[in-house]
């Protein structure tokens, strides 16, 4: 049996969706999260059983508002969306083809999506096409995750653009930076999935643009407004984390043979494993808690409590950690910079850059 399956034990595997995959990139370098996500362990169920439930999820009101806004944007064959696409992408086409991929049925949607994109990329028709409800896939640690972007637009010139529809408002041209960052990470998942699909089909993956179209309501009305968001940085972080999860053999090989995160669910599906025993198992794997985990990881309160008990007070925020490829604390960054700390697997390039920065700092001070 695969060692990751042994880690999960009798607990049913939890499939990944775009939000979960995007959250993987929020904390690259966290061994605990990499192993639990790689094994498909339900972190929400684990957190609740440990007594540290995370208040994730949207309110019913927010879900309803989001559905109403998406329906408005897509109404009449995406007429409102086409108006915005002509503005932000410079589409000169008066009429654009519309394909609702969902109409073929769930069991055929992925194959139909592949066929549509293969034909569009191969023929390079001099026309724009909007694909609604396409179904993409992405390999996560040996498991296939199926993903459904809001819309994929294919414009003249053979470029594909991911369209992400969100219900948070843009007020006087400004939106909540945290909400925009989360939307960018999620859109980056779709960009990567579509690029890999085109590559599998023998096409240039860079025909999928790194600029995604983010659609939000403007001010306090439901009138949609679109803007382009560059997700190259999010793509780089996502690739690093997925590559790390693909190569989990090195992490798994270092685990004790008796380590298991099995929740031992009973007939009712509820965990029966003693909470203290599960907590001890999790503490045997290194975590990299940062304040931003509170908005991205189900185990955030458990790891925060653990970090407080260990006296961690120099943790870096997500943006800095993204730039540093998973370096979690000030002490770790300084150690890599002055050479007193050996880089972990995947940190070699970051360590080289930090050492160069430290050398330049000393030269300037001298």
Coordinates of C-alpha atoms in Angstrom, one line a residue:
X1 CA 0.0 0.0 0.0
X2 CA 1.2 3.6 -0.7
X3 CA 2.6 5.3 2.4
X4 CA 0.3 8.2 1.9
X5 CA -2.7 5.8 1.9
X6 CA -1.3 4.4 5.2
X7 CA -1.1 7.9 6.7
X8 CA -4.8 8.4 5.8
X9 CA -5.8 4.9 7.0
X10 CA -9.5 4.2 7.0
X11 CA -10.5 7.8 6.6
X12 CA -12.2 8.4 3.2
X13 CA -10.0 10.5 0.9
X14 CA -11.1 14.1 0.4
X15 CA -10.9 15.3 -3.2
X16 CA -9.2 18.6 -4.0
X17 CA -11.1 21.5 -5.5
X18 CA -9.7 24.8 -6.9
X19 CA -9.9 26.6 -3.5
X20 CA -8.1 23.8 -1.8
X21 CA -5.4 23.7 -4.4
X22 CA -5.0 27.4 -4.3
X23 CA -4.6 27.3 -0.6
X24 CA -1.7 24.8 -1.1
X25 CA 0.3 27.7 -2.5
X26 CA -0.5 29.9 0.5
X27 CA 2.1 28.1 2.7
X28 CA 4.7 26.4 0.6
X29 CA 7.2 24.6 2.8
X30 CA 4.7 23.4 5.4
X31 CA 5.5 19.7 5.7
X32 CA 2.4 18.9 7.8
X33 CA 0.1 20.4 5.2
X34 CA 1.9 18.9 2.3
X35 CA 1.6 15.4 3.7
X36 CA -2.0 15.8 4.8
X37 CA -3.1 17.3 1.4
X38 CA -1.0 14.7 -0.4
X39 CA -2.8 11.9 1.4
X40 CA -6.2 13.5 0.9
X41 CA -6.9 13.8 4.6
X42 CA -9.9 15.9 5.7
X43 CA -8.2 18.7 7.7
X44 CA -11.6 20.2 8.7
X45 CA -12.7 16.9 10.3
X46 CA -9.3 16.6 12.1
X47 CA -9.5 20.2 13.4
X48 CA -13.0 19.7 14.8
X49 CA -12.0 16.4 16.4
X50 CA -9.0 18.1 18.0
X51 CA -11.2 20.9 19.4
X52 CA -9.8 23.6 17.1
X53 CA -12.5 24.1 14.5
X54 CA -11.8 26.8 11.9
X55 CA -14.8 29.1 11.0
X56 CA -14.4 28.7 7.3
X57 CA -17.0 28.8 4.6
X58 CA -19.3 31.4 3.2
X59 CA -22.6 32.5 4.8
X60 CA -25.7 31.4 2.9
X61 CA -26.3 35.1 2.1
X62 CA -22.8 35.4 0.5
X63 CA -23.4 32.2 -1.5
X64 CA -26.8 33.4 -2.7
X65 CA -25.3 36.8 -3.6
X66 CA -22.5 35.1 -5.5
X67 CA -24.9 32.9 -7.5
X68 CA -27.1 35.8 -8.4
X69 CA -24.2 37.9 -9.6
X70 CA -22.7 35.1 -11.6
X71 CA -26.1 34.5 -13.2
X72 CA -26.3 38.2 -14.1
X73 CA -22.9 38.1 -15.8
X74 CA -23.7 35.0 -17.8
X75 CA -27.3 35.9 -18.7
X76 CA -28.3 35.8 -22.4
X77 CA -25.3 33.8 -23.5
X78 CA -22.8 35.8 -21.5
X79 CA -23.9 39.1 -23.1
X80 CA -22.7 41.3 -20.2
X81 CA -19.4 39.3 -20.0
X82 CA -18.8 39.8 -23.7
X83 CA -19.2 43.6 -23.3
X84 CA -16.4 43.5 -20.7
X85 CA -14.2 41.2 -22.7
X86 CA -14.3 43.5 -25.6
X87 CA -13.1 46.3 -23.3
X88 CA -10.3 44.5 -21.4
X89 CA -9.1 42.2 -24.2
X90 CA -9.8 44.4 -27.2
X91 CA -12.1 41.9 -28.9
X92 CA -13.2 43.5 -32.2
X93 CA -15.7 40.8 -32.9
X94 CA -19.3 41.8 -33.0
X95 CA -20.6 38.3 -32.3
X96 CA -18.9 35.6 -30.3
X97 CA -19.7 31.9 -30.2
X98 CA -21.0 30.5 -26.9
X99 CA -20.5 26.9 -25.7
X100 CA -22.1 25.6 -22.4
X101 CA -20.1 22.5 -21.8
X102 CA -22.3 21.5 -18.9
X103 CA -25.1 20.5 -21.4
X104 CA -23.3 17.3 -22.3
X105 CA -23.7 15.8 -18.8
X106 CA -21.2 15.4 -15.9
X107 CA -19.7 12.1 -17.0
X108 CA -18.8 13.4 -20.5
X109 CA -17.9 17.0 -19.6
X110 CA -14.1 16.5 -19.1
X111 CA -13.7 14.6 -22.4
X112 CA -15.9 17.2 -24.2
X113 CA -13.8 20.0 -22.7
X114 CA -10.6 18.4 -24.0
X115 CA -12.1 18.0 -27.5
X116 CA -13.4 21.6 -27.6
X117 CA -10.0 23.1 -26.6
X118 CA -8.1 20.8 -28.9
X119 CA -10.2 21.9 -31.8
X120 CA -10.0 25.6 -30.9
X121 CA -6.2 25.5 -30.5
X122 CA -5.7 23.4 -33.6
X123 CA -8.0 25.3 -36.0
X124 CA -7.2 28.8 -34.7
X125 CA -10.5 30.1 -35.9
X126 CA -10.6 33.8 -36.5
X127 CA -13.4 34.2 -34.0
X128 CA -14.0 34.5 -30.3
X129 CA -15.6 31.7 -28.2
X130 CA -16.8 31.7 -24.7
X131 CA -16.8 28.3 -22.9
X132 CA -19.1 28.1 -19.9
X133 CA -18.7 25.3 -17.3
X134 CA -15.6 23.6 -18.8
X135 CA -14.2 20.8 -16.7
X136 CA -10.4 20.7 -16.3
X137 CA -8.1 18.3 -14.3
X138 CA -4.9 18.6 -12.4
X139 CA -2.7 15.9 -10.9
X140 CA -2.2 16.4 -7.1
X141 CA 0.3 13.9 -5.5
X142 CA -0.8 11.1 -7.8
X143 CA -4.6 11.9 -7.6
X144 CA -6.7 13.6 -10.2
X145 CA -8.6 16.7 -9.1
X146 CA -11.4 18.0 -11.4
X147 CA -11.8 21.8 -11.6
X148 CA -14.5 24.0 -13.0
X149 CA -13.5 27.6 -13.9
X150 CA -16.3 30.1 -14.2
X151 CA -15.6 30.8 -17.9
X152 CA -12.7 30.4 -20.4
X153 CA -12.6 32.9 -23.3
X154 CA -10.8 32.2 -26.6
X155 CA -10.1 35.4 -28.5
X156 CA -8.6 36.3 -31.8
X157 CA -4.9 35.5 -32.0
X158 CA -5.3 32.1 -30.4
X159 CA -5.1 33.2 -26.7
X160 CA -7.2 31.6 -24.0
X161 CA -8.1 33.7 -20.9
X162 CA -9.5 32.4 -17.6
X163 CA -12.5 34.5 -16.4
X164 CA -13.0 34.5 -12.6
X165 CA -16.3 35.8 -11.3
X166 CA -16.4 37.0 -7.7
X167 CA -19.0 38.8 -5.7
X168 CA -16.8 41.0 -3.5
X169 CA -17.3 44.7 -4.5
X170 CA -14.9 47.1 -6.2
X171 CA -15.5 50.4 -4.4
X172 CA -14.2 53.5 -6.2
X173 CA -11.8 51.4 -8.2
X174 CA -10.4 49.6 -5.1
X175 CA -11.1 46.0 -3.9
X176 CA -10.1 44.2 -0.7
X177 CA -6.5 43.2 -1.4
X178 CA -6.9 39.9 0.5
X179 CA -9.9 38.9 -1.6
X180 CA -8.1 39.8 -4.8
X181 CA -5.1 37.8 -3.8
X182 CA -7.3 34.8 -3.0
X183 CA -9.0 35.1 -6.3
X184 CA -5.7 35.4 -8.1
X185 CA -4.4 32.2 -6.5
X186 CA -7.6 30.3 -7.4
X187 CA -7.4 31.6 -11.0
X188 CA -3.8 30.5 -11.2
X189 CA -4.9 26.9 -10.5
X190 CA -7.2 27.1 -13.6
X191 CA -4.4 28.7 -15.7
X192 CA -2.0 25.9 -14.8
X193 CA -4.7 23.2 -15.4
X194 CA -5.5 24.6 -18.8
X195 CA -1.9 25.0 -19.8
X196 CA -1.2 21.4 -18.9
X197 CA -4.2 20.3 -20.9
X198 CA -3.0 22.1 -24.0
X199 CA 0.5 20.6 -23.4
X200 CA -1.0 17.1 -23.2
X201 CA -2.8 17.8 -26.5
X202 CA 0.4 18.9 -28.2
X203 CA -0.2 22.6 -28.2
X204 CA 1.8 25.5 -26.8
X205 CA 0.8 25.9 -23.1
X206 CA 1.7 29.5 -23.2
X207 CA -1.4 30.2 -25.4
X208 CA -3.2 30.3 -22.0
X209 CA -2.6 33.9 -20.9
X210 CA -1.1 34.7 -17.5
X211 CA -3.5 37.7 -17.3
X212 CA -6.9 36.5 -16.0
X213 CA -10.1 38.5 -16.2
X214 CA -11.5 39.2 -12.8
X215 CA -15.2 40.2 -12.8
X216 CA -16.7 41.9 -9.7
X217 CA -19.7 44.1 -8.9
X218 CA -18.9 47.8 -9.0
X219 CA -19.5 50.0 -6.0
X220 CA -22.8 49.1 -4.2
X221 CA -24.7 48.0 -7.3
X222 CA -24.7 44.7 -9.1
X223 CA -23.2 46.2 -12.3
X224 CA -20.2 44.1 -13.2
X225 CA -16.8 45.5 -13.9
X226 CA -13.8 43.5 -15.3
X227 CA -10.0 44.0 -14.9
X228 CA -6.9 42.0 -15.8
X229 CA -4.9 40.4 -13.0
X230 CA -1.4 39.1 -13.6
X231 CA -1.0 35.7 -11.9
X232 CA 2.6 34.8 -12.8
X233 CA 3.8 35.0 -9.3
X234 CA 1.0 32.8 -8.0
X235 CA 1.7 30.4 -10.8
X236 CA 5.4 30.1 -9.8
X237 CA 4.5 29.4 -6.1
X238 CA 1.8 26.9 -7.2
X239 CA 4.2 25.0 -9.4
X240 CA 6.8 24.8 -6.6
X241 CA 4.2 23.5 -4.2
X242 CA 2.7 20.9 -6.6
X243 CA 6.2 19.8 -7.5
X244 CA 7.0 19.3 -3.9
X245 CA 3.8 17.3 -3.4
X246 CA 4.6 15.2 -6.4
X247 CA 8.0 14.4 -4.8
X248 CA 6.7 13.6 -1.3
X249 CA 8.7 10.3 -1.3
X250 CA 11.6 12.1 0.4
X251 CA 9.3 13.5 3.2
X252 CA 7.5 10.2 3.6
X253 CA 10.8 8.3 3.9
X254 CA 11.7 10.3 7.0
X255 CA 8.4 9.5 8.8
X256 CA 8.3 7.0 11.6
X257 CA 6.7 3.7 10.5
X258 CA 4.0 3.9 13.1
X259 CA 2.9 7.4 12.2
X260 CA -0.8 7.7 11.1
X261 CA -3.3 10.5 10.8
X262 CA -6.2 8.1 10.6
X263 CA -9.3 9.5 12.3
X264 CA -10.8 6.0 12.6
X265 CA -14.3 7.0 11.6
X266 CA -17.1 5.0 13.0
X267 CA -20.3 3.8 11.3
X268 CA -21.7 7.3 11.5
X269 CA -18.6 8.8 9.9
X270 CA -17.5 10.6 13.0
X271 CA -13.9 10.2 14.3
X272 CA -13.4 7.7 17.1
X273 CA -9.6 8.1 17.5
X274 CA -8.6 9.7 20.8
X275 CA -8.0 13.4 20.1
X276 CA -4.8 13.5 22.2
X277 CA -3.4 10.6 20.2
X278 CA -4.2 12.4 16.9
X279 CA -2.6 15.6 18.2
X280 CA 0.6 13.8 19.2
X281 CA 0.7 12.3 15.7
X282 CA 0.4 15.7 14.1
X283 CA 3.1 17.2 16.3
X284 CA 5.5 14.6 15.0
X285 CA 5.4 16.4 11.6
X286 CA 6.8 19.9 11.3
X287 CA 4.4 22.8 10.6
X288 CA 5.1 26.3 9.4
X289 CA 2.4 28.4 11.0
X290 CA 2.0 32.0 9.9
X291 CA -0.8 34.5 10.7
X292 CA -2.2 34.2 7.1
X293 CA -2.9 30.5 7.8
X294 CA -6.0 31.7 9.7
X295 CA -7.7 32.4 6.3
X296 CA -6.5 29.4 4.3
X297 CA -6.0 26.2 6.4
X298 CA -8.5 24.2 8.5
X299 CA -5.8 23.4 11.0
X300 CA -4.9 27.0 11.6
X301 CA -6.0 27.2 15.3
X302 CA -4.3 24.0 16.2
X303 CA -1.1 25.1 14.6
X304 CA -1.4 28.6 16.1
X305 CA -1.8 27.1 19.6
X306 CA 1.2 24.9 19.0
X307 CA 3.3 27.9 17.8
X308 CA 2.4 29.9 20.8
X309 CA 3.4 27.1 23.1
X310 CA 6.7 26.9 21.3
X311 CA 7.2 30.7 21.7
X312 CA 7.3 31.5 18.0
X313 CA 7.1 35.3 17.6
X314 CA 9.1 36.1 14.4
X315 CA 6.8 34.4 11.8
X316 CA 6.6 36.0 8.4
X317 CA 3.4 36.9 6.5
X318 CA 2.2 35.2 3.4
X319 CA 3.4 37.8 0.9
X320 CA 7.0 37.7 2.2
X321 CA 6.9 33.9 2.4
X322 CA 5.7 33.7 -1.2
X323 CA 8.6 35.8 -2.3
X324 CA 11.0 33.7 -0.3
X325 CA 9.6 30.4 -1.5
X326 CA 8.4 29.1 1.9
X327 CA 10.9 30.6 4.3
X328 CA 8.7 31.0 7.4
X329 CA 10.5 33.1 10.0
X330 CA 12.9 36.0 10.3
X331 CA 15.4 33.7 12.0
X332 CA 15.3 31.2 9.2
X333 CA 15.8 33.9 6.5
X334 CA 18.8 35.4 8.4
X335 CA 20.2 31.9 8.9
X336 CA 20.0 31.2 5.2
X337 CA 21.5 34.6 4.4
X338 CA 24.6 34.3 6.6
X339 CA 25.1 30.6 5.9
X340 CA 24.5 29.4 9.4
X341 CA 21.5 27.4 8.3
X342 CA 21.5 24.8 5.5
X343 CA 18.6 25.2 3.0
X344 CA 15.9 22.6 3.0
X345 CA 15.0 20.8 -0.2
X346 CA 13.7 23.3 -2.7
X347 CA 15.2 26.3 -0.9
X348 CA 18.6 26.2 -2.6
X349 CA 17.8 29.0 -5.1
X350 CA 16.2 31.2 -2.3
X351 CA 19.2 30.6 -0.1
X352 CA 21.6 31.7 -2.9
X353 CA 19.6 34.9 -3.4
X354 CA 19.5 35.7 0.3
X355 CA 23.3 35.1 0.5
X356 CA 23.8 37.5 -2.4
X357 CA 21.5 40.1 -0.7
X358 CA 23.5 39.7 2.6
X359 CA 26.8 40.2 0.7
X360 CA 25.5 43.3 -1.0
X361 CA 24.3 44.6 2.4
X362 CA 27.7 44.2 3.9
X363 CA 29.4 45.8 1.0
X364 CA 27.1 48.9 1.3
X365 CA 27.7 49.1 5.0
X366 CA 31.5 48.9 4.4

